[in-house]
mmCIF file with all atom_site columns, C-alpha atoms in Angstrom:
data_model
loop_
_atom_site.group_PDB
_atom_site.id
_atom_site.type_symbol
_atom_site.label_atom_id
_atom_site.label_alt_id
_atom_site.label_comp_id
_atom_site.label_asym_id
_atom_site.label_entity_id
_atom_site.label_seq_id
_atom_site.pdbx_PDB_ins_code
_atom_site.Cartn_x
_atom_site.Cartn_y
_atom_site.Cartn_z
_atom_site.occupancy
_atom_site.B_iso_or_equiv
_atom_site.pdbx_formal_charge
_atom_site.auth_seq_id
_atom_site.auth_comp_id
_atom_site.auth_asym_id
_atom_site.auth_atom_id
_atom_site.pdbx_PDB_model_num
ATOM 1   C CA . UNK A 1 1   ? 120.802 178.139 -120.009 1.00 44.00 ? 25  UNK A CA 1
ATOM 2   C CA . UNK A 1 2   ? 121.438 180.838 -117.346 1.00 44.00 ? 26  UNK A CA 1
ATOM 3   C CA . UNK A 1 3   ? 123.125 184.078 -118.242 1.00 44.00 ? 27  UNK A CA 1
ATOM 4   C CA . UNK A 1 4   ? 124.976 186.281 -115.872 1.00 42.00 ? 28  UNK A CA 1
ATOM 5   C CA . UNK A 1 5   ? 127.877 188.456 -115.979 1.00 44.00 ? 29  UNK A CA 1
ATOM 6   C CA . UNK A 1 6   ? 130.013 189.240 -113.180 1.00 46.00 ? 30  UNK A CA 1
ATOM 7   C CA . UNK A 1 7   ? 131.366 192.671 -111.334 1.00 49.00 ? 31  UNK A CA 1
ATOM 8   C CA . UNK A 1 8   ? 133.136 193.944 -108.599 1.00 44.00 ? 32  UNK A CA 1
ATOM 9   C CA . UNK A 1 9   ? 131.862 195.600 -105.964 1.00 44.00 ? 33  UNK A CA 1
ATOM 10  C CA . UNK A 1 10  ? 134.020 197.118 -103.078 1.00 42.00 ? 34  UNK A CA 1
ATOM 11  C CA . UNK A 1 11  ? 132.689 196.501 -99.427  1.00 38.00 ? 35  UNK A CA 1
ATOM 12  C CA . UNK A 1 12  ? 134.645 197.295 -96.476  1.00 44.00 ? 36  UNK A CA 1
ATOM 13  C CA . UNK A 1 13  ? 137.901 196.942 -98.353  1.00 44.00 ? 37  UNK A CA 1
ATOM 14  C CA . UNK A 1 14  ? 136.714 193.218 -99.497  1.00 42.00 ? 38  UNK A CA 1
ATOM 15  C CA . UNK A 1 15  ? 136.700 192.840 -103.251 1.00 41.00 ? 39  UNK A CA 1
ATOM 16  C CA . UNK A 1 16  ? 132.957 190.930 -103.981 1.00 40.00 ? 40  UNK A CA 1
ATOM 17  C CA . UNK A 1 17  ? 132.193 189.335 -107.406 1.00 41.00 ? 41  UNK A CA 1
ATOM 18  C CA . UNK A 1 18  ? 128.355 190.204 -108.002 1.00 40.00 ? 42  UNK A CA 1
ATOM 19  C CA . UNK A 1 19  ? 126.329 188.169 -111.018 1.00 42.00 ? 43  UNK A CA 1
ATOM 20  C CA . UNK A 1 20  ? 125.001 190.981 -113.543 1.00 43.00 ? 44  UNK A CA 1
ATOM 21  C CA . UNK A 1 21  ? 123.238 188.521 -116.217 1.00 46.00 ? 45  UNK A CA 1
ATOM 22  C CA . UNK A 1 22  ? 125.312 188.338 -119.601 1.00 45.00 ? 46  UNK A CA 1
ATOM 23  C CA . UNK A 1 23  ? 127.942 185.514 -119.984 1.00 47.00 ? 47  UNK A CA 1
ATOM 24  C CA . UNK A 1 24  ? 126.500 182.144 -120.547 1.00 56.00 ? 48  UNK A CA 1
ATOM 25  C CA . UNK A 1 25  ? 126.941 179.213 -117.949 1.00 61.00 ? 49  UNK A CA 1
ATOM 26  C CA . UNK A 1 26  ? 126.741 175.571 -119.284 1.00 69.00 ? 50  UNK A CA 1
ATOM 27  C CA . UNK A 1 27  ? 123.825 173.584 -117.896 1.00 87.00 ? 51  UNK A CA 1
ATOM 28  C CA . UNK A 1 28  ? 125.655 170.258 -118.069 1.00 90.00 ? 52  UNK A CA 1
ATOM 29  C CA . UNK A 1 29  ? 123.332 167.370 -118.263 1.00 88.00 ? 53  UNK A CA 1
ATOM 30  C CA . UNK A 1 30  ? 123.330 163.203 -117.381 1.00 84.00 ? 54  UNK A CA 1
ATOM 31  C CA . UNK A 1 31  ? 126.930 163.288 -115.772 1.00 84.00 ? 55  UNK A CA 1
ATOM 32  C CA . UNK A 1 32  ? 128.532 160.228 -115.905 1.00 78.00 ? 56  UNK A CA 1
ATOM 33  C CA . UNK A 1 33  ? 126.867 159.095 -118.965 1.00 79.00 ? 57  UNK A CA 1
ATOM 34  C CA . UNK A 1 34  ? 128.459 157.382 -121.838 1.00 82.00 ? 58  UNK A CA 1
ATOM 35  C CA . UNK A 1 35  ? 127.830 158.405 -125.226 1.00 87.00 ? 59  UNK A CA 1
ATOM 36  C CA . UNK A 1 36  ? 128.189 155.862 -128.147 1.00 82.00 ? 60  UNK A CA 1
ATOM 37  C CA . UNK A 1 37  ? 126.978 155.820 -131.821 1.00 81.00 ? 61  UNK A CA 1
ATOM 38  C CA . UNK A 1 38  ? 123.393 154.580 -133.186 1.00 78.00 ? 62  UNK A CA 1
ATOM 39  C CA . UNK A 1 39  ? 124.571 153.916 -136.513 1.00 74.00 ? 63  UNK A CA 1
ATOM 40  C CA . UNK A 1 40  ? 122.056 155.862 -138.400 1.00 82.00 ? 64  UNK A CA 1
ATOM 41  C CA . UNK A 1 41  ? 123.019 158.068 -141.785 1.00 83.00 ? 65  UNK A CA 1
ATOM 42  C CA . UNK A 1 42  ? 122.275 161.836 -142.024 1.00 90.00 ? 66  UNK A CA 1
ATOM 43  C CA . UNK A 1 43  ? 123.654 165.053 -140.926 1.00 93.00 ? 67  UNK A CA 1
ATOM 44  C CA . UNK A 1 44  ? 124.614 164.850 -137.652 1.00 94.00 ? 68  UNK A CA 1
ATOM 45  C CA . UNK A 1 45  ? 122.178 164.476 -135.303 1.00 93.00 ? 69  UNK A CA 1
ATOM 46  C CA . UNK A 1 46  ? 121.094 162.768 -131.446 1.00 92.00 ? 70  UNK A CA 1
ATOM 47  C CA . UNK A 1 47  ? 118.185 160.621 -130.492 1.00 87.00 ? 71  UNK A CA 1
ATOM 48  C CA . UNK A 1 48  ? 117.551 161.072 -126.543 1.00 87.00 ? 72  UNK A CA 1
ATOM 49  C CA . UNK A 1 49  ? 115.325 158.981 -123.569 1.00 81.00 ? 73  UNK A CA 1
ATOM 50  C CA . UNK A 1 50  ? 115.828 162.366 -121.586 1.00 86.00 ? 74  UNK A CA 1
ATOM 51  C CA . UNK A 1 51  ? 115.231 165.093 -123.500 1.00 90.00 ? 75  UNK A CA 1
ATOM 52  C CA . UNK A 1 52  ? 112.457 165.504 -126.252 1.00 91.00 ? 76  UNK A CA 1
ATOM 53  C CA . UNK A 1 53  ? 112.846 166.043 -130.042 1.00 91.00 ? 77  UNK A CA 1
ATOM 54  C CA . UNK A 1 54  ? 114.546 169.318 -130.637 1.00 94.00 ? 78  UNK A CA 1
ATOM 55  C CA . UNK A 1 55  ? 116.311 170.061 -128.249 1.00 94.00 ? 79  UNK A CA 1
ATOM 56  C CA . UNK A 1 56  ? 120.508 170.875 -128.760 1.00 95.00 ? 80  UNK A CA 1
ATOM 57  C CA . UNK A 1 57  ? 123.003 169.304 -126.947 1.00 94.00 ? 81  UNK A CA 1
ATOM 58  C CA . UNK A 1 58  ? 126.492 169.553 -127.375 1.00 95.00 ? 82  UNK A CA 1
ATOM 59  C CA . UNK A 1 59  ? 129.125 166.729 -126.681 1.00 95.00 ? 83  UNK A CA 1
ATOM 60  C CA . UNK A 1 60  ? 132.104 167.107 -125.600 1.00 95.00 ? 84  UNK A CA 1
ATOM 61  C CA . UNK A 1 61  ? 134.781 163.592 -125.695 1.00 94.00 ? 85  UNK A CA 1
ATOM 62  C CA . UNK A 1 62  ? 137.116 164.802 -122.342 1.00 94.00 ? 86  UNK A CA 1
ATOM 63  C CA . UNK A 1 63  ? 139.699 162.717 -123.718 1.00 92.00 ? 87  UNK A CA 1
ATOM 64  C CA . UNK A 1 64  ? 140.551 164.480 -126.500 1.00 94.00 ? 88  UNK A CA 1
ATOM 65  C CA . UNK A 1 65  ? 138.782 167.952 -127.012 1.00 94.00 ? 89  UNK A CA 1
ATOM 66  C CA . UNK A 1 66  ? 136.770 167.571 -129.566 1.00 95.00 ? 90  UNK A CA 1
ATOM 67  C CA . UNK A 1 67  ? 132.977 168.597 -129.551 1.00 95.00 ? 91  UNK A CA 1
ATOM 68  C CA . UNK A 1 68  ? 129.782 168.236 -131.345 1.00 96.00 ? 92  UNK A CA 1
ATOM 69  C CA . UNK A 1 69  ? 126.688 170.815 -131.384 1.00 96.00 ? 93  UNK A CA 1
ATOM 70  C CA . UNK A 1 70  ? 123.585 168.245 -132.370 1.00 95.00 ? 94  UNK A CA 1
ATOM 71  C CA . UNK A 1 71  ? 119.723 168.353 -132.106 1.00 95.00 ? 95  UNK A CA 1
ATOM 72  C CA . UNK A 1 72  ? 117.949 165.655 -130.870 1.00 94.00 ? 96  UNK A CA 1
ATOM 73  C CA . UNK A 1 73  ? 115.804 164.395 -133.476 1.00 90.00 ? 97  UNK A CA 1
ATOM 74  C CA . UNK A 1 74  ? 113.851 161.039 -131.855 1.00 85.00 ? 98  UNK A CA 1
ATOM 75  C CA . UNK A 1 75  ? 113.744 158.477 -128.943 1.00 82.00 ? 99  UNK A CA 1
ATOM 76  C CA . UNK A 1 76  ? 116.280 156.140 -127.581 1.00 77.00 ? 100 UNK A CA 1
ATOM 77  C CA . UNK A 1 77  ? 117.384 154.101 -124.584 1.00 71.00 ? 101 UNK A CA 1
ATOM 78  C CA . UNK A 1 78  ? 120.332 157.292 -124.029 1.00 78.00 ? 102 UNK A CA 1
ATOM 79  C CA . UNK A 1 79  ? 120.992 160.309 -122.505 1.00 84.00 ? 103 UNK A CA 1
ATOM 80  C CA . UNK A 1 80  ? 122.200 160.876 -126.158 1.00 88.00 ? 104 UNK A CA 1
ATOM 81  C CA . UNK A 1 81  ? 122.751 158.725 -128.964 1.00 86.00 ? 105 UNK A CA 1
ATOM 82  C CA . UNK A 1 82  ? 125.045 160.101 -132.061 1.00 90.00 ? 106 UNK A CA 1
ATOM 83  C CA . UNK A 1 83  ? 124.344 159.075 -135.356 1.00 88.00 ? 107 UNK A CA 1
ATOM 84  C CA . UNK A 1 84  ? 127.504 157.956 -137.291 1.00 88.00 ? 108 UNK A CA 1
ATOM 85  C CA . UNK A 1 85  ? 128.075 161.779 -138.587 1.00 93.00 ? 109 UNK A CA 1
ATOM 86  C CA . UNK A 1 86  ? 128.029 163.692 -135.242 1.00 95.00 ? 110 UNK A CA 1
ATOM 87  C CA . UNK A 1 87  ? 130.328 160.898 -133.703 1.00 93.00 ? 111 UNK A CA 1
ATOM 88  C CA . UNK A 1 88  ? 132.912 161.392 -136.618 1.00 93.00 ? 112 UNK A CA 1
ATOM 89  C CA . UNK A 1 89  ? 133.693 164.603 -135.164 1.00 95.00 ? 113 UNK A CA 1
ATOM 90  C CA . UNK A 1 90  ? 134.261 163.641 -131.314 1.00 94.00 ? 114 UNK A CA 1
ATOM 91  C CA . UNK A 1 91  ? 135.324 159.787 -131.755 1.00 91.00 ? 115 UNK A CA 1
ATOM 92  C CA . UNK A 1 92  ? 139.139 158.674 -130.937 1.00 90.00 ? 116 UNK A CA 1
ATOM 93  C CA . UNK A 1 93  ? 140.417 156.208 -134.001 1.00 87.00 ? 117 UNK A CA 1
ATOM 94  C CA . UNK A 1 94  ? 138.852 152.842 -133.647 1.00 79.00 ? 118 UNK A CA 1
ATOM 95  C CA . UNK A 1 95  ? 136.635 153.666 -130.424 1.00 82.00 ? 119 UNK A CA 1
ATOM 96  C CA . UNK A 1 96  ? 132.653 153.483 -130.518 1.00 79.00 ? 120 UNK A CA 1
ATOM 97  C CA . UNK A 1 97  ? 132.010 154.858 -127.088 1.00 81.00 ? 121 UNK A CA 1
ATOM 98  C CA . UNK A 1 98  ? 132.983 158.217 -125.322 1.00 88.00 ? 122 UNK A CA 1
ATOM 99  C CA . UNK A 1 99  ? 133.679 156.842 -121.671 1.00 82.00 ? 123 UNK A CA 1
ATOM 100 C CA . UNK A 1 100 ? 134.288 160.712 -120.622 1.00 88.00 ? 124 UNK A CA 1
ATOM 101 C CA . UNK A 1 101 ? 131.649 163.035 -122.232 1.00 90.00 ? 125 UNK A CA 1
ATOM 102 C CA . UNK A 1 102 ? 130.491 166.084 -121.159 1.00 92.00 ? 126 UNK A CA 1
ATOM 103 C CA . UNK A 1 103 ? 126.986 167.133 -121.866 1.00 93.00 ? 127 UNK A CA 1
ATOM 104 C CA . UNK A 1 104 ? 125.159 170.441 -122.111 1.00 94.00 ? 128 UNK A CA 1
ATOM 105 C CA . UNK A 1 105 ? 121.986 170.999 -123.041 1.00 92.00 ? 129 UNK A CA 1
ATOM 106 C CA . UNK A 1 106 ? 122.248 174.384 -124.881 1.00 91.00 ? 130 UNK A CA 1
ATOM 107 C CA . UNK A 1 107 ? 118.669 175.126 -126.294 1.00 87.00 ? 131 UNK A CA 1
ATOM 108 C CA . UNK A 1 108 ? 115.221 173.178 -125.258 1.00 79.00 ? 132 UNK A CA 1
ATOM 109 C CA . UNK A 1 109 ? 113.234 172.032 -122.276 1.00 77.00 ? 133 UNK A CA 1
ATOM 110 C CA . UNK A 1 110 ? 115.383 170.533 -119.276 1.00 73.00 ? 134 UNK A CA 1
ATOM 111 C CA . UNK A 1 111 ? 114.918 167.124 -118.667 1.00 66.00 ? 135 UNK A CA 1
ATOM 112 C CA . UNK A 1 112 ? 112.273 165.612 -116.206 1.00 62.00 ? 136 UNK A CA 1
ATOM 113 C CA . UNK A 1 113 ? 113.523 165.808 -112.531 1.00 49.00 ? 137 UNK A CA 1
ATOM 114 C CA . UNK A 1 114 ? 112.699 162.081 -112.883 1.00 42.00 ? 138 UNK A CA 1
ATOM 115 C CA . UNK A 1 115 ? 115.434 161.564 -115.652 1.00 39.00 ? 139 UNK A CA 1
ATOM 116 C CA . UNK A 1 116 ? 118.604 161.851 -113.564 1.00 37.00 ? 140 UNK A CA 1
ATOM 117 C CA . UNK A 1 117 ? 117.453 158.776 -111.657 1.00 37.00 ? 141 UNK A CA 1
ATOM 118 C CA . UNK A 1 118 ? 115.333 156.255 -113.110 1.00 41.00 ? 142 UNK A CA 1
ATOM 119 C CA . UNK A 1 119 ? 112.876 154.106 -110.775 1.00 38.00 ? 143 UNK A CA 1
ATOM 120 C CA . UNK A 1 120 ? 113.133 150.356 -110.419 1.00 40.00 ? 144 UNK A CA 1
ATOM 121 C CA . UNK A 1 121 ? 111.407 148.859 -113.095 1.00 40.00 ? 145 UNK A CA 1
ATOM 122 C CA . UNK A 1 122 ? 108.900 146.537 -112.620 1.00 39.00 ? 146 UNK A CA 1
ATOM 123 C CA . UNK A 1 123 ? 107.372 142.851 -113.741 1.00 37.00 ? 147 UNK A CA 1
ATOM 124 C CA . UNK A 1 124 ? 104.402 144.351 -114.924 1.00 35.00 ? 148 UNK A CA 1
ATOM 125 C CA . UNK A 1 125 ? 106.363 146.640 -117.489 1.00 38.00 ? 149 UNK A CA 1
ATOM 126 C CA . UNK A 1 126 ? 105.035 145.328 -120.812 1.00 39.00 ? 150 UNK A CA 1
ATOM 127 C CA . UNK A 1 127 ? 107.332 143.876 -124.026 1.00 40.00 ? 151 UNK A CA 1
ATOM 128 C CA . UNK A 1 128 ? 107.141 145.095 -127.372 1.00 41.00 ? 152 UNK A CA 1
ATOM 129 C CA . UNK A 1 129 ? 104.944 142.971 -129.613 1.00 42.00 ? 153 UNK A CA 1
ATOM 130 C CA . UNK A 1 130 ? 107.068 140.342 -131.253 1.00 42.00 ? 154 UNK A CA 1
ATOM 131 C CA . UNK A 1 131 ? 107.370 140.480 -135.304 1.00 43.00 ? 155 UNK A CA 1
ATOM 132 C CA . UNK A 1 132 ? 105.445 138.859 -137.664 1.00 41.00 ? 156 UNK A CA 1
ATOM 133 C CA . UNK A 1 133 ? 106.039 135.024 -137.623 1.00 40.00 ? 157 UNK A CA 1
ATOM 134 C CA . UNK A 1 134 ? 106.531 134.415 -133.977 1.00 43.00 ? 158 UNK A CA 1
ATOM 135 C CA . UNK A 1 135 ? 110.639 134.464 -134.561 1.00 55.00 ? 159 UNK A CA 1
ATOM 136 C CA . UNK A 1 136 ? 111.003 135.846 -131.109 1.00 56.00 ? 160 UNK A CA 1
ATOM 137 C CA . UNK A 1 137 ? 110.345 133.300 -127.497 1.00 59.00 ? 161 UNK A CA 1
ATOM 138 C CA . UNK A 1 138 ? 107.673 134.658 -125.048 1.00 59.00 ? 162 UNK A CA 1
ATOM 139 C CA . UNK A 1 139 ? 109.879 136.482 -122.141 1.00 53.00 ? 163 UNK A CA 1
ATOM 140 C CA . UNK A 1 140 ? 111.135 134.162 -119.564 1.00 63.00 ? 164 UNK A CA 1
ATOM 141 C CA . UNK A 1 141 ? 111.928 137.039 -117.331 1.00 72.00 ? 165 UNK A CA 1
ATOM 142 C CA . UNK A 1 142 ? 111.504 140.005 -115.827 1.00 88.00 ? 166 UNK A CA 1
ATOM 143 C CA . UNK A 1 143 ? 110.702 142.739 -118.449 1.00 91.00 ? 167 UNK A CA 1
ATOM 144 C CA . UNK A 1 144 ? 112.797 145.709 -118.231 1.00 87.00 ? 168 UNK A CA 1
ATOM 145 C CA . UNK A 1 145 ? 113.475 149.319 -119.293 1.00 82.00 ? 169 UNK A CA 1
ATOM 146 C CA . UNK A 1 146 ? 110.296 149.009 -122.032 1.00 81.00 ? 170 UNK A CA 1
ATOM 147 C CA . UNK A 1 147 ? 111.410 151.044 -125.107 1.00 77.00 ? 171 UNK A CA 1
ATOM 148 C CA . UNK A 1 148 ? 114.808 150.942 -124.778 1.00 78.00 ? 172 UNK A CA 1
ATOM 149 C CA . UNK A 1 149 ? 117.462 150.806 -127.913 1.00 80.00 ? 173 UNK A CA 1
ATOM 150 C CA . UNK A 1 150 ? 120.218 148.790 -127.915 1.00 86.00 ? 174 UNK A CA 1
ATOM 151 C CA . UNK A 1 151 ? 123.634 149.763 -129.506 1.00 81.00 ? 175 UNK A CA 1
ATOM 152 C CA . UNK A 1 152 ? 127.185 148.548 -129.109 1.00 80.00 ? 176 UNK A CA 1
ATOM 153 C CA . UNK A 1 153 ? 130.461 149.612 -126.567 1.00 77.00 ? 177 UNK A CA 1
ATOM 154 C CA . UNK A 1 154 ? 132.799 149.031 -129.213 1.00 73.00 ? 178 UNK A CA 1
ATOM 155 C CA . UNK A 1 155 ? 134.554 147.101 -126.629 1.00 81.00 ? 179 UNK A CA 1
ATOM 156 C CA . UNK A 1 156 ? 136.553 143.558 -126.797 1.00 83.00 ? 180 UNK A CA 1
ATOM 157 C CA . UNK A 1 157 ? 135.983 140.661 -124.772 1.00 90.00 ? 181 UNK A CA 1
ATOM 158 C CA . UNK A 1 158 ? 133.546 137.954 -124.587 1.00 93.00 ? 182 UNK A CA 1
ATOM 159 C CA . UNK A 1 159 ? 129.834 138.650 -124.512 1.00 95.00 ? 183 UNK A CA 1
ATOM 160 C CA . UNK A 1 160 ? 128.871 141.416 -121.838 1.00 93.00 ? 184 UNK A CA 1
ATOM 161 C CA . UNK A 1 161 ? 127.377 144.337 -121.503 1.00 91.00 ? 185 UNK A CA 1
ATOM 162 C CA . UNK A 1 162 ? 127.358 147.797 -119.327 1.00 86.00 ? 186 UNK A CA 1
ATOM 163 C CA . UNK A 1 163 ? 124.160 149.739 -117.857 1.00 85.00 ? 187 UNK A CA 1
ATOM 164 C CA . UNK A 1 164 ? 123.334 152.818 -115.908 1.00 78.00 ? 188 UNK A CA 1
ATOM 165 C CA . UNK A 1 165 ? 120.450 151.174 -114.456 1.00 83.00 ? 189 UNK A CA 1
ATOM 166 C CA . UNK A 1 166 ? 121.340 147.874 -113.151 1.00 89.00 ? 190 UNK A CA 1
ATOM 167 C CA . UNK A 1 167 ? 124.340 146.905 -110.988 1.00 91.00 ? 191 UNK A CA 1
ATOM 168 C CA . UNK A 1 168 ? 127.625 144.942 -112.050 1.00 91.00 ? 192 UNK A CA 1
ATOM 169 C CA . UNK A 1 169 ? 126.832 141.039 -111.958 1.00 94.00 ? 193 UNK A CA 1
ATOM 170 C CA . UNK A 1 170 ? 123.228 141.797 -113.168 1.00 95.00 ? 194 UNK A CA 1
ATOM 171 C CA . UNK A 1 171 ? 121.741 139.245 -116.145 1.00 96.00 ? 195 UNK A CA 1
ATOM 172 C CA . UNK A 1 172 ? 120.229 140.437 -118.489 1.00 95.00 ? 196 UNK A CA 1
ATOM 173 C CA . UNK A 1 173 ? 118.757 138.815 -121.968 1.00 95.00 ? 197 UNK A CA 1
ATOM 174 C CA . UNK A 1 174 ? 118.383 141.030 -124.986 1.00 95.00 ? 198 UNK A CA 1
ATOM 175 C CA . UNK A 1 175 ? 116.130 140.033 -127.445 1.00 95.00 ? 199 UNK A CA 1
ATOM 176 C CA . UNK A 1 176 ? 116.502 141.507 -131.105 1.00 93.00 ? 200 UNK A CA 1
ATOM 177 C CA . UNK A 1 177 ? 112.525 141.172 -132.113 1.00 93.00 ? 201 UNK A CA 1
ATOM 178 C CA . UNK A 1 178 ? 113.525 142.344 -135.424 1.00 91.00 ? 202 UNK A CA 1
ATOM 179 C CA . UNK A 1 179 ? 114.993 138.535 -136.170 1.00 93.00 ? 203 UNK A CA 1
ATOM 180 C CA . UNK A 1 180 ? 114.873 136.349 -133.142 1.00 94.00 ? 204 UNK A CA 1
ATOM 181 C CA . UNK A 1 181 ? 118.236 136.435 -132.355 1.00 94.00 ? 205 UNK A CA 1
ATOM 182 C CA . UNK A 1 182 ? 118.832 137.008 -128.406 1.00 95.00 ? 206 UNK A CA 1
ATOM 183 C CA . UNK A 1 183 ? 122.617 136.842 -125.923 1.00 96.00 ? 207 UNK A CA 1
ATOM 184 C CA . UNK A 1 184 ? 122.533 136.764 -122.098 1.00 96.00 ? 208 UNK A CA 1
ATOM 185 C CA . UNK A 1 185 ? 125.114 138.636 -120.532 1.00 96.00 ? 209 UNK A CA 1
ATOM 186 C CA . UNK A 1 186 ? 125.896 139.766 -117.416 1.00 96.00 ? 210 UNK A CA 1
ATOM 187 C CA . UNK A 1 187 ? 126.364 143.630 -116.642 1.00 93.00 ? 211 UNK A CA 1
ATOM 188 C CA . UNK A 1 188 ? 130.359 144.660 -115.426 1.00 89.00 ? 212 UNK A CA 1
ATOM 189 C CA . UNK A 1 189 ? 130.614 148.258 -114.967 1.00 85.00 ? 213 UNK A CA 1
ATOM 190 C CA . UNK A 1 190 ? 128.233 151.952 -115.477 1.00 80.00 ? 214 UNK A CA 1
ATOM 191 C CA . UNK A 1 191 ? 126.992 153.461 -119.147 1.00 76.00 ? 215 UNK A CA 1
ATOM 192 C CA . UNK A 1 192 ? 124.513 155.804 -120.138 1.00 70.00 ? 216 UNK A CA 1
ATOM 193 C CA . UNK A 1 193 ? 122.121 153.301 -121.595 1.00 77.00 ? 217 UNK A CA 1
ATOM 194 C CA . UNK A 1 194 ? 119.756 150.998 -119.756 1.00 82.00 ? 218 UNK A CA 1
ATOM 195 C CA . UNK A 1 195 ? 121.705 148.085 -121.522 1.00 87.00 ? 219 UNK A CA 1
ATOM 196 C CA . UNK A 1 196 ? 124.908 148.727 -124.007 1.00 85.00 ? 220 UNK A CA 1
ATOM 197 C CA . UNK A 1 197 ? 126.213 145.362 -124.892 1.00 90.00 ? 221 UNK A CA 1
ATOM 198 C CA . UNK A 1 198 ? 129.875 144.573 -126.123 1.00 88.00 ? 222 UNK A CA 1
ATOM 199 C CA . UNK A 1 199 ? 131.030 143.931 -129.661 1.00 87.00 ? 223 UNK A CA 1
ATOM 200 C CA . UNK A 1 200 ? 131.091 139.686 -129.245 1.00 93.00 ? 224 UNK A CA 1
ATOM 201 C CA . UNK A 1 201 ? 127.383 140.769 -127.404 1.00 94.00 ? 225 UNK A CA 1
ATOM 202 C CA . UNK A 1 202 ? 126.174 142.858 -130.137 1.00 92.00 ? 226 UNK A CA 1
ATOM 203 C CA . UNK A 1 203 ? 127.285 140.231 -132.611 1.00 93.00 ? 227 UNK A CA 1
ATOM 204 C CA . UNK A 1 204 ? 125.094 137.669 -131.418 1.00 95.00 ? 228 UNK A CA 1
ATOM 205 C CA . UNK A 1 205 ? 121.977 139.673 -132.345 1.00 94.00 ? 229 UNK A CA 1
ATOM 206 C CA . UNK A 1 206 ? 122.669 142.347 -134.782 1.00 89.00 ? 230 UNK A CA 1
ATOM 207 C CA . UNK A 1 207 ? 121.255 142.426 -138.572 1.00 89.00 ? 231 UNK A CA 1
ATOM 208 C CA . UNK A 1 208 ? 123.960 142.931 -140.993 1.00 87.00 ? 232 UNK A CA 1
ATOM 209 C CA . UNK A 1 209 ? 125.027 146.446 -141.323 1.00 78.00 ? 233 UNK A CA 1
ATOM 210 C CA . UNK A 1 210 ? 122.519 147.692 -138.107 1.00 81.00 ? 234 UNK A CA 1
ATOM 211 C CA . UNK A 1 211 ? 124.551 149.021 -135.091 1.00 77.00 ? 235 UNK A CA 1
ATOM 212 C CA . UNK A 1 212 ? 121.084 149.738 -133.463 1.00 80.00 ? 236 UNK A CA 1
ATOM 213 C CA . UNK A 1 213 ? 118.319 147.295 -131.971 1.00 86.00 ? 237 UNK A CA 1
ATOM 214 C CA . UNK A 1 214 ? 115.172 149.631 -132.043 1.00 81.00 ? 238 UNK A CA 1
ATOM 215 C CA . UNK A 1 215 ? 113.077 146.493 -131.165 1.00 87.00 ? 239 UNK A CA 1
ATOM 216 C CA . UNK A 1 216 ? 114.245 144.849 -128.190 1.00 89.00 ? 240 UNK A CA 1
ATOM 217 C CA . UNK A 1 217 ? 113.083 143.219 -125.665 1.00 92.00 ? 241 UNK A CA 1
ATOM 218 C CA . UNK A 1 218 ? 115.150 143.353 -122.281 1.00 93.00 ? 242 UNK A CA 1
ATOM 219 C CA . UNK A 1 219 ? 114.633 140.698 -119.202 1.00 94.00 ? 243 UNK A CA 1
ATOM 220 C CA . UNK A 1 220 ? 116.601 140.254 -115.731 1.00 93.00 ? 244 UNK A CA 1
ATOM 221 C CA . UNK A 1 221 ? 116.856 136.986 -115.199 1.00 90.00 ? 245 UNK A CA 1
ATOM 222 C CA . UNK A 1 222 ? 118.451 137.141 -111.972 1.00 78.00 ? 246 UNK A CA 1
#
C-alpha cells in the first residue's frame, strides 16, 4: 500500500497538486483475472498461486458493487480463490464466477514480478503422483501448470474450459487423480486460473459435493 495525501501549491499563478503521504492508494493486483469459488466451508477466506498465506485481499464484483475483505489462507491454481463464504457476499444470484473483479492487495508481501506473467511451461514439468490403486492413466501429454487446482465457471454449454495461460483453441486434459475420472476440452476465452473448466466439464470429473480438484493433473495435447 502507498500512502500520500495531496496539497496545493501556488507557482507562477499555476495551481500544482503535491503528494504529502496520508490517504491510501489501492495497489490493485492480477487485472483481468477472474475470480470464482473453491467450494471449501469456513469463514471467509482466499487460497492464492500469487500471493503467500496471509496476505489480505479484497474483491470487488464490478458488476454489482459488492466487496469482500479476505486473507489468503493456502495455495491454488488463482490469483484468488473464494471459499463458498467470502463469495456469498460478492456473487450475483446463480453465478459462480466474477468475470469483472477488481483486486487489491491491502496487507502482505506483493506478488513475485514473475506472477503477472507466467513462463511457458515445459515437458519436463513433473505430474502429481497418482493415488493409491493406479485409478489414474500415465500422462499422454504434455504436463502443464504442476500444482494447479481446478474449480468450475459456473457456465452452460458443453464441455470447455477458460485459462489465463493458454490461448483459445488450446486442448487440454484434466485429470482428477483423486478418482480417475478425466474430460478433454478445448480452451475458448481468458480466466484467472491456469485451467477453469465449465459446469458439463467439471461434471465429468468432480466427486460428489467437491467444487475443487486439488489433485490434478493437466496435459496439452495439442
Amino acid at each position: 500500500m502507498l500512502s500520500v495525501t495531496t496539497g496545493a501549491l501556488v507557482t507562477g499563478g499555476v495551481i500544482v497538486m503535491v503528494a504529502t503521504g496520508n490517504a491510501s492508494v489501492p495497489d490493485v493486483v492480477c487485472p483481468g483475472s477472474t475470480v470464482t469459488l473453491s467450494g471449501e466451508a469456513g469463514p471467509p477466506a482466499a487460497t492464492s498461486g500469487t500471493f503467500p498465506a496471509g496476505t489480505k485481499l479484497k474483491v470487488t464484483n464490478l458488476d454489482n458493487g459488492q466487496a469482500t475483505t479476505v486473507t489468503v489462507n493456502g495455495p491454488s491454481g488463482s490469483c484468488v480463490l473464494l471459499n463458498n463464504a467470502a463469495f456469498e457476499q460478492v456473487r450475483e444470484p446463480g453465478k459462480n464466477l466474477i468475470r469483472r473483479a477488481r483486486v487489491e492487495r491491502v496487507a502482505g508481501p506483493a506478488a513475485p514480478a514473475t506472477a503477472a506473467a507466467p513462463a511457458k511451461p515445459t515437458a519436463a514439468a513433473s505430474a502429481p503422483a497418482a493415488p493409491a490403486g493406479g485409478q489414474a492413466a500415465p500422462a499422454g501429454g504434455e504436463v502443464v501448470c504442476p500444482g494447479s487446482t481446478v474449480t468450475l465457471s459456473g457456465e452452460a454449454g458443453p464441455p470447455a474450459a477458460t485459462s489465463g495461460t493458454f490461448p483459445a483453441g488450446t486442448k487440454l486434459k484434466v485429470t482428477n487423480l483423486d478418482n480417475g475420472q478425466a474430460t478433454t476440452v478445448t480452451v475458448n476465452g481468458p480466466s484467472g486460473s491456469c485451467v477453469l473448466l465449465n459446469n458439463a466439464a467439471f461434471e465429468q470429473v468432480r466427486e460428489p459435493g467437491k467444487n475443487l480438484i486439488r489433485r490434478a493433473r493437466v496435459e496439452r495435447v495439442n
